[in-house]
Amino acid sequence: MDRILVTGALGQLGTELVVALQGKYGSENVFATDIHTPLNNNFEGNFLTLDVLDKRSISELIRRHDITQIYHLAAILSANAEKSPELAWRINMDGLINILELAKEHHIQKVYWPSSIAVFGPDCPKDITPQNTIMNPRTIYGITKLAGEKLCAYYNAKFDMDIRSLRYPGLIGHGALPGGGTTDYAVEIYHAALKDAKYTSPIAADTALPMMYMPDAVRATLELMDAKKEYLTVNTSYNLAGISFTPSEIAKSIQKSMPDFIINYEPDFRETIASSWPNSIDDSAASNDWKWKVAYDLDGMTREMISHLKKKLPPVNVY
Ligand code: NAD
Ligand code: AKB
């Protein structure tokens, strides 16, 4: 029987991935953890407070609950990482090596660890960025993700482990508030549209970034984890494409259901990060190896985001 530990479970990805894991493995077999506690303590299922820098507590939790798989999501995202690089290095790298060492020691069957399009830098091809290319990330977050990919590949090869990874594009979901990333503007914009009918973008109007609606990201994760190991040809982290759009294009998509919505642009340090990342991604390795196919386009995602958030926020001119 599979028993699952999820770290960083209260974040944007964890909030939706935990529900999918509970559906697949049974709520009683999923142990969601985070350094923070759930708001109003209203978490459905097992929840435990856990700091990924506290190796002894992680080891104790794995032993006590007979954990067989780990989804290690805890991290500091790109924009926040630029404000505290040393903290980002500790959480992203020391947290990862704690998990890898404990996974080895406790003979964990499978580990999932997410990487990011942040592994790419300004020297890589911007359009349809290949799986393997020059990387040279310029952000501390991207550096930790690239080092993390190499670390996972090393543990796989050296200790014959099964650690799998995806290079997510910017993820867009309604389950949790944005977590300090550069692509998080594309989550904030929906909240702002419904709350104030206007948004000031920290990213320039025509800077395209690869993005993905959260249900696609969750499905990709479960599909990769279910794939037969012998079919997987990428030993670092799979490129994942999704949909690419600019702030001006997402604004136009929102205006289809909210014609009064206004967008302004005040690019800040996040624009520098965004313009060092790809415009779009080549994910043919994922399509070939485990038949990955994206489902949501920009307008489909916009319709769902507005419909879900409308139930949570006071509405402003939604037609
Ligand atoms: P998030 O910032 O929303 O959530 C991260 C969670 O980690 C938070 O709930 C936070 O409380 C927790 N955390 C921070 N420090 C911790 C610690 N010391 N111990 C335990 N928990 C701690 O991030 P997310 O968007 O959910 O991202 C999850 C993972 O996916 C990260 O590894 C991130 O790098 C990766 N990823 C996310 C995106 C995206 O667009 N959201 C894109 C690419 C990759
Ligand atoms: C960020 O912007 O930092 C994340 C990511 C793309 O990894 N959303």
CSV table of C-alpha atoms and ligand atoms in Angstrom, one decimal:
chain,number,residue,atom,x,y,z
A,1,MET,CA,0.0,0.0,0.0
A,2,ASP,CA,1.3,3.5,-0.9
A,3,ARG,CA,1.7,6.0,1.9
A,4,ILE,CA,2.5,9.5,0.6
A,5,LEU,CA,4.3,12.5,2.3
A,6,VAL,CA,3.8,15.9,0.7
A,7,THR,CA,6.0,18.8,1.8
A,8,GLY,CA,5.0,22.5,1.1
A,9,ALA,CA,1.5,21.2,0.9
A,10,LEU,CA,-0.3,24.5,1.6
A,11,GLY,CA,1.2,26.2,-1.5
A,12,GLN,CA,-0.4,26.8,-4.8
A,13,LEU,CA,0.6,23.4,-6.2
A,14,GLY,CA,0.2,21.4,-3.0
A,15,THR,CA,-3.3,22.7,-2.3
A,16,GLU,CA,-4.5,21.0,-5.5
A,17,LEU,CA,-2.1,18.1,-5.8
A,18,VAL,CA,-2.9,16.8,-2.3
A,19,VAL,CA,-6.6,16.6,-3.2
A,20,ALA,CA,-5.7,14.6,-6.3
A,21,LEU,CA,-3.4,12.3,-4.3
A,22,GLN,CA,-6.1,11.8,-1.7
A,23,GLY,CA,-8.5,10.8,-4.5
A,24,LYS,CA,-5.9,8.3,-5.9
A,25,TYR,CA,-4.4,6.8,-2.7
A,26,GLY,CA,-7.2,7.5,-0.1
A,27,SER,CA,-7.1,10.4,2.3
A,28,GLU,CA,-5.9,8.2,5.2
A,29,ASN,CA,-2.7,7.4,3.2
A,30,VAL,CA,-1.7,11.0,2.3
A,31,PHE,CA,0.3,13.1,4.9
A,32,ALA,CA,0.2,16.8,3.9
A,33,THR,CA,2.9,18.9,5.7
A,34,ASP,CA,4.0,22.5,5.6
A,35,ILE,CA,5.9,24.9,7.8
A,36,HIS,CA,2.7,26.9,8.2
A,37,THR,CA,-0.6,25.6,9.6
A,38,PRO,CA,-3.8,25.7,7.5
A,39,LEU,CA,-6.0,28.8,7.9
A,40,ASN,CA,-8.7,28.1,10.6
A,41,ASN,CA,-7.3,24.6,10.9
A,42,ASN,CA,-9.9,23.5,8.3
A,43,PHE,CA,-7.7,21.0,6.3
A,44,GLU,CA,-9.5,17.9,5.0
A,45,GLY,CA,-7.3,14.9,5.7
A,46,ASN,CA,-4.0,14.3,7.5
A,47,PHE,CA,-2.0,17.5,8.2
A,48,LEU,CA,1.2,17.8,10.1
A,49,THR,CA,3.5,20.8,10.6
A,50,LEU,CA,7.0,20.1,9.2
A,51,ASP,CA,10.0,22.2,8.4
A,52,VAL,CA,12.0,20.6,5.5
A,53,LEU,CA,15.2,21.9,7.2
A,54,ASP,CA,14.4,19.7,10.3
A,55,LYS,CA,15.9,16.4,9.1
A,56,ARG,CA,15.2,14.5,12.3
A,57,SER,CA,11.5,15.3,12.3
A,58,ILE,CA,11.1,14.3,8.7
A,59,SER,CA,12.9,11.0,9.4
A,60,GLU,CA,10.6,10.4,12.4
A,61,LEU,CA,7.5,11.2,10.3
A,62,ILE,CA,8.6,8.8,7.5
A,63,ARG,CA,9.2,6.0,10.0
A,64,ARG,CA,6.0,6.6,12.1
A,65,HIS,CA,3.7,6.7,9.0
A,66,ASP,CA,5.5,4.0,6.9
A,67,ILE,CA,5.9,6.5,4.0
A,68,THR,CA,6.6,4.9,0.6
A,69,GLN,CA,6.5,8.0,-1.7
A,70,ILE,CA,7.5,11.7,-1.2
A,71,TYR,CA,6.3,14.7,-3.1
A,72,HIS,CA,8.8,17.4,-2.1
A,73,LEU,CA,7.2,20.7,-3.0
A,74,ALA,CA,8.5,23.1,-0.3
A,75,ALA,CA,10.5,26.0,-1.9
A,76,ILE,CA,11.0,29.7,-2.1
A,77,LEU,CA,9.9,31.0,-5.5
A,78,SER,CA,11.8,33.3,-7.8
A,79,ALA,CA,10.7,36.8,-6.8
A,80,ASN,CA,10.9,36.1,-3.1
A,81,ALA,CA,14.2,34.3,-3.5
A,82,GLU,CA,15.7,37.4,-5.0
A,83,LYS,CA,14.9,39.3,-1.8
A,84,SER,CA,16.5,36.6,0.4
A,85,PRO,CA,19.0,34.5,-1.6
A,86,GLU,CA,20.6,32.8,1.3
A,87,LEU,CA,17.3,31.7,2.7
A,88,ALA,CA,16.2,30.5,-0.7
A,89,TRP,CA,19.4,28.5,-1.1
A,90,ARG,CA,18.9,26.8,2.3
A,91,ILE,CA,15.3,25.9,1.8
A,92,ASN,CA,15.6,24.9,-1.8
A,93,MET,CA,18.9,23.0,-1.6
A,94,ASP,CA,19.3,21.9,2.1
A,95,GLY,CA,15.6,20.9,2.1
A,96,LEU,CA,16.1,18.9,-1.1
A,97,ILE,CA,19.2,17.1,0.1
A,98,ASN,CA,17.5,16.3,3.4
A,99,ILE,CA,14.7,14.6,1.5
A,100,LEU,CA,17.1,12.7,-0.9
A,101,GLU,CA,19.2,11.4,2.0
A,102,LEU,CA,16.2,10.3,4.0
A,103,ALA,CA,14.6,8.8,0.9
A,104,LYS,CA,17.8,6.7,0.4
A,105,GLU,CA,18.0,5.8,4.1
A,106,HIS,CA,14.3,4.7,4.4
A,107,HIS,CA,14.2,3.0,0.9
A,108,ILE,CA,11.5,5.3,-0.4
A,109,GLN,CA,10.1,3.8,-3.6
A,110,LYS,CA,9.5,7.1,-5.5
A,111,VAL,CA,10.3,10.8,-5.0
A,112,TYR,CA,8.7,13.7,-6.9
A,113,TRP,CA,10.5,17.0,-7.0
A,114,PRO,CA,9.4,19.9,-9.2
A,115,SER,CA,11.9,22.0,-11.2
A,116,SER,CA,11.0,25.0,-13.3
A,117,ILE,CA,11.5,27.0,-16.5
A,118,ALA,CA,13.7,29.1,-14.3
A,119,VAL,CA,16.6,26.7,-15.0
A,120,PHE,CA,16.8,28.5,-18.4
A,121,GLY,CA,18.6,31.8,-18.7
A,122,PRO,CA,19.0,34.6,-21.3
A,123,ASP,CA,21.5,32.5,-23.3
A,124,CYS,CA,19.1,29.7,-24.3
A,125,PRO,CA,16.9,29.8,-27.4
A,126,LYS,CA,13.8,31.8,-26.3
A,127,ASP,CA,11.2,30.1,-28.5
A,128,ILE,CA,10.3,26.4,-28.2
A,129,THR,CA,13.2,26.1,-25.8
A,130,PRO,CA,14.7,22.5,-26.1
A,131,GLN,CA,15.0,20.0,-23.4
A,132,ASN,CA,18.8,20.2,-23.5
A,133,THR,CA,20.4,23.6,-24.2
A,134,ILE,CA,22.6,26.2,-22.7
A,135,MET,CA,21.1,27.1,-19.3
A,136,ASN,CA,23.0,29.7,-17.3
A,137,PRO,CA,20.1,30.9,-15.0
A,138,ARG,CA,20.6,34.4,-13.6
A,139,THR,CA,18.2,34.1,-10.6
A,140,ILE,CA,19.1,32.4,-7.3
A,141,TYR,CA,15.9,30.4,-7.7
A,142,GLY,CA,16.9,29.2,-11.1
A,143,ILE,CA,20.3,28.3,-9.8
A,144,THR,CA,18.8,26.2,-7.0
A,145,LYS,CA,16.5,24.4,-9.5
A,146,LEU,CA,19.3,23.6,-11.9
A,147,ALA,CA,21.5,22.4,-9.1
A,148,GLY,CA,18.5,20.4,-7.7
A,149,GLU,CA,18.0,18.7,-11.1
A,150,LYS,CA,21.7,17.6,-11.1
A,151,LEU,CA,21.5,16.4,-7.5
A,152,CYS,CA,18.4,14.3,-8.3
A,153,ALA,CA,20.1,12.8,-11.4
A,154,TYR,CA,23.1,12.0,-9.2
A,155,TYR,CA,21.1,10.2,-6.5
A,156,ASN,CA,19.2,8.3,-9.2
A,157,ALA,CA,22.4,7.1,-10.8
A,158,LYS,CA,24.6,6.6,-7.8
A,159,PHE,CA,22.0,5.0,-5.4
A,160,ASP,CA,19.7,3.5,-8.0
A,161,MET,CA,16.7,5.6,-6.7
A,162,ASP,CA,13.5,6.6,-8.5
A,163,ILE,CA,13.3,10.5,-8.4
A,164,ARG,CA,11.1,12.1,-11.0
A,165,SER,CA,10.8,15.7,-12.0
A,166,LEU,CA,9.0,18.2,-14.3
A,167,ARG,CA,10.1,21.7,-15.3
A,168,TYR,CA,6.8,23.4,-14.7
A,169,PRO,CA,6.0,26.6,-16.5
A,170,GLY,CA,4.1,29.3,-14.4
A,171,LEU,CA,1.3,27.5,-12.7
A,172,ILE,CA,-2.1,29.2,-12.5
A,173,GLY,CA,-4.7,27.9,-9.9
A,174,HIS,CA,-7.5,29.2,-7.7
A,175,GLY,CA,-6.8,27.0,-4.7
A,176,ALA,CA,-4.2,29.2,-3.0
A,177,LEU,CA,-2.9,32.7,-3.1
A,178,PRO,CA,0.2,33.4,-5.2
A,179,GLY,CA,3.5,32.4,-3.5
A,180,GLY,CA,6.1,35.0,-4.5
A,181,GLY,CA,6.9,33.9,-8.1
A,182,THR,CA,7.5,35.9,-11.2
A,183,THR,CA,4.7,34.2,-13.1
A,184,ASP,CA,2.4,34.8,-10.2
A,185,TYR,CA,1.2,38.0,-11.9
A,186,ALA,CA,-1.0,35.7,-14.0
A,187,VAL,CA,-2.7,34.4,-10.8
A,188,GLU,CA,-2.9,37.9,-9.2
A,189,ILE,CA,-4.5,39.4,-12.3
A,190,TYR,CA,-7.7,37.2,-11.9
A,191,HIS,CA,-8.0,38.1,-8.2
A,192,ALA,CA,-7.6,41.8,-9.1
A,193,ALA,CA,-10.0,41.6,-12.0
A,194,LEU,CA,-12.7,40.3,-9.7
A,195,LYS,CA,-11.9,42.5,-6.8
A,196,ASP,CA,-11.2,45.9,-8.4
A,197,ALA,CA,-11.7,45.4,-12.2
A,198,LYS,CA,-8.1,46.6,-12.7
A,199,TYR,CA,-4.5,45.4,-12.4
A,200,THR,CA,-1.1,46.9,-12.6
A,201,SER,CA,1.3,44.3,-14.2
A,202,PRO,CA,4.9,44.1,-12.9
A,203,ILE,CA,5.7,42.4,-16.3
A,204,ALA,CA,5.8,44.4,-19.6
A,205,ALA,CA,2.8,44.1,-21.9
A,206,ASP,CA,4.5,42.0,-24.6
A,207,THR,CA,6.7,39.7,-22.4
A,208,ALA,CA,5.5,36.1,-23.2
A,209,LEU,CA,6.0,33.3,-20.7
A,210,PRO,CA,5.1,29.6,-20.7
A,211,MET,CA,2.2,29.0,-18.3
A,212,MET,CA,-0.1,26.1,-17.3
A,213,TYR,CA,-3.5,25.8,-15.7
A,214,MET,CA,-3.2,23.8,-12.4
A,215,PRO,CA,-5.4,20.8,-13.3
A,216,ASP,CA,-3.1,20.2,-16.3
A,217,ALA,CA,0.0,20.4,-14.0
A,218,VAL,CA,-1.5,18.0,-11.4
A,219,ARG,CA,-2.4,15.6,-14.2
A,220,ALA,CA,1.1,15.8,-15.7
A,221,THR,CA,2.6,15.1,-12.3
A,222,LEU,CA,0.4,12.0,-11.7
A,223,GLU,CA,1.0,10.8,-15.2
A,224,LEU,CA,4.8,11.1,-14.9
A,225,MET,CA,4.7,9.3,-11.5
A,226,ASP,CA,2.6,6.5,-13.0
A,227,ALA,CA,4.8,6.1,-16.1
A,228,LYS,CA,6.8,2.9,-16.4
A,229,LYS,CA,10.4,3.7,-15.5
A,230,GLU,CA,11.9,2.0,-18.6
A,231,TYR,CA,10.0,4.5,-20.8
A,232,LEU,CA,11.6,7.6,-19.1
A,233,THR,CA,14.6,8.9,-21.2
A,234,VAL,CA,15.1,12.2,-19.4
A,235,ASN,CA,17.3,11.7,-16.3
A,236,THR,CA,17.0,15.3,-15.0
A,237,SER,CA,13.6,17.0,-15.4
A,238,TYR,CA,11.1,17.0,-18.2
A,239,ASN,CA,10.2,20.2,-20.1
A,240,LEU,CA,6.5,20.9,-19.9
A,241,ALA,CA,5.0,23.5,-22.2
A,242,GLY,CA,1.3,24.4,-21.5
A,243,ILE,CA,0.2,27.7,-23.0
A,244,SER,CA,2.4,30.8,-23.7
A,245,PHE,CA,0.9,34.3,-23.4
A,246,THR,CA,1.8,37.9,-22.6
A,247,PRO,CA,0.2,40.2,-19.9
A,248,SER,CA,-1.7,42.0,-22.7
A,249,GLU,CA,-3.0,38.7,-24.1
A,250,ILE,CA,-4.3,37.5,-20.6
A,251,ALA,CA,-5.9,40.9,-20.1
A,252,LYS,CA,-7.8,40.5,-23.5
A,253,SER,CA,-8.9,37.0,-22.4
A,254,ILE,CA,-10.3,38.5,-19.1
A,255,GLN,CA,-12.0,41.3,-21.0
A,256,LYS,CA,-14.0,38.7,-23.0
A,257,SER,CA,-16.1,38.2,-19.8
A,258,MET,CA,-15.3,41.4,-18.0
A,259,PRO,CA,-15.2,44.2,-20.7
A,260,ASP,CA,-14.5,46.9,-18.1
A,261,PHE,CA,-11.3,45.3,-16.9
A,262,ILE,CA,-8.3,47.6,-17.2
A,263,ILE,CA,-4.6,46.7,-17.2
A,264,ASN,CA,-1.7,49.1,-16.6
A,265,TYR,CA,2.0,48.3,-16.8
A,266,GLU,CA,4.7,49.1,-14.2
A,267,PRO,CA,7.5,46.6,-14.9
A,268,ASP,CA,9.8,46.1,-12.0
A,269,PHE,CA,12.6,43.5,-11.1
A,270,ARG,CA,10.2,40.7,-12.1
A,271,GLU,CA,10.3,41.9,-15.7
A,272,THR,CA,14.1,41.4,-15.6
A,273,ILE,CA,13.5,37.8,-14.4
A,274,ALA,CA,10.7,37.2,-16.9
A,275,SER,CA,12.7,38.4,-19.9
A,276,SER,CA,15.5,36.0,-19.0
A,277,TRP,CA,13.1,33.0,-19.2
A,278,PRO,CA,11.8,31.3,-22.4
A,279,ASN,CA,8.7,32.5,-24.3
A,280,SER,CA,7.7,28.9,-25.1
A,281,ILE,CA,8.9,25.4,-24.4
A,282,ASP,CA,9.5,22.2,-26.4
A,283,ASP,CA,8.0,19.3,-24.5
A,284,SER,CA,8.3,16.6,-27.1
A,285,ALA,CA,10.2,14.3,-24.8
A,286,ALA,CA,7.2,14.3,-22.4
A,287,SER,CA,4.8,13.7,-25.3
A,288,ASN,CA,7.0,10.9,-26.7
A,289,ASP,CA,7.9,9.1,-23.4
A,290,TRP,CA,4.6,9.2,-21.4
A,291,LYS,CA,2.1,10.7,-24.0
A,292,TRP,CA,1.8,14.1,-22.3
A,293,LYS,CA,-0.8,16.4,-23.9
A,294,VAL,CA,-2.0,19.8,-22.5
A,295,ALA,CA,-5.8,20.2,-22.2
A,296,TYR,CA,-6.5,23.9,-21.4
A,297,ASP,CA,-6.0,26.9,-23.6
A,298,LEU,CA,-5.9,30.5,-22.4
A,299,ASP,CA,-9.6,31.3,-22.7
A,300,GLY,CA,-10.6,27.9,-21.2
A,301,MET,CA,-8.4,28.6,-18.2
A,302,THR,CA,-9.7,32.2,-17.9
A,303,ARG,CA,-13.3,31.0,-17.9
A,304,GLU,CA,-12.6,28.4,-15.1
A,305,MET,CA,-10.5,30.8,-13.0
A,306,ILE,CA,-13.2,33.5,-13.1
A,307,SER,CA,-15.9,31.0,-12.4
A,308,HIS,CA,-14.1,29.5,-9.4
A,309,LEU,CA,-12.8,32.8,-7.9
A,310,LYS,CA,-16.3,34.4,-8.3
A,311,LYS,CA,-17.5,32.0,-5.7
A,312,LYS,CA,-14.8,33.1,-3.3
A,313,LEU,CA,-14.6,36.9,-3.8
A,314,PRO,CA,-17.2,39.7,-4.0
A,315,PRO,CA,-18.0,40.0,-7.7
A,316,VAL,CA,-17.2,43.2,-9.8
A,317,ASN,CA,-18.9,43.5,-13.2
A,318,VAL,CA,-18.7,39.9,-14.3
A,319,TYR,CA,-20.9,39.4,-17.3
B,1,NAD,P1,4.3,28.2,-3.0
B,1,NAD,O1,5.2,29.2,-2.6
B,1,NAD,O2,2.9,28.5,-3.3
B,1,NAD,O3,4.3,27.1,-1.8
B,1,NAD,C1,5.4,26.6,-1.2
B,1,NAD,C2,5.1,26.1,0.2
B,1,NAD,O4,6.3,25.7,0.8
B,1,NAD,C3,4.4,27.1,1.1
B,1,NAD,O5,3.2,26.6,1.5
B,1,NAD,C4,5.4,27.3,2.2
B,1,NAD,O6,4.8,27.6,3.4
B,1,NAD,C5,6.2,26.0,2.2
B,1,NAD,N1,7.5,26.2,2.8
B,1,NAD,C6,8.4,27.2,2.7
B,1,NAD,N2,9.4,26.9,3.5
B,1,NAD,C7,9.2,25.7,4.1
B,1,NAD,C8,10.0,24.9,5.0
B,1,NAD,N3,11.2,25.3,5.4
B,1,NAD,N4,9.5,23.7,5.3
B,1,NAD,C9,8.3,23.3,4.9
B,1,NAD,N5,7.5,24.0,4.0
B,1,NAD,C10,8.0,25.2,3.6
B,1,NAD,O7,4.9,27.4,-4.2
B,1,NAD,P2,4.1,26.5,-5.2
B,1,NAD,O8,3.8,27.3,-6.3
B,1,NAD,O9,3.1,25.6,-4.6
B,1,NAD,O10,5.4,25.6,-5.7
B,1,NAD,C11,5.6,24.3,-5.3
B,1,NAD,C12,6.8,23.7,-6.0
B,1,NAD,O11,6.6,23.8,-7.4
B,1,NAD,C13,8.1,24.5,-5.7
B,1,NAD,O12,9.1,23.6,-5.6
B,1,NAD,C14,8.2,25.4,-6.9
B,1,NAD,O13,9.6,25.7,-7.1
B,1,NAD,C15,7.7,24.5,-8.0
B,1,NAD,N6,7.2,25.3,-9.1
B,1,NAD,C16,6.1,26.1,-9.0
B,1,NAD,C17,5.8,26.8,-10.1
B,1,NAD,C18,4.6,27.8,-10.0
B,1,NAD,O14,4.3,28.5,-11.0
B,1,NAD,N7,3.8,27.8,-8.9
B,1,NAD,C19,6.4,26.7,-11.3
B,1,NAD,C20,7.5,25.9,-11.4
B,1,NAD,C21,7.9,25.1,-10.3
B,2,AKB,C1,8.2,31.5,-10.3
B,2,AKB,O1,7.8,32.4,-11.1
B,2,AKB,O2,9.1,31.6,-9.5
B,2,AKB,C2,7.6,30.1,-10.5
B,2,AKB,C3,8.3,29.3,-11.5
B,2,AKB,C4,8.0,29.5,-12.9
B,2,AKB,O3,9.1,28.5,-11.1
B,2,AKB,N1,6.2,30.3,-10.8
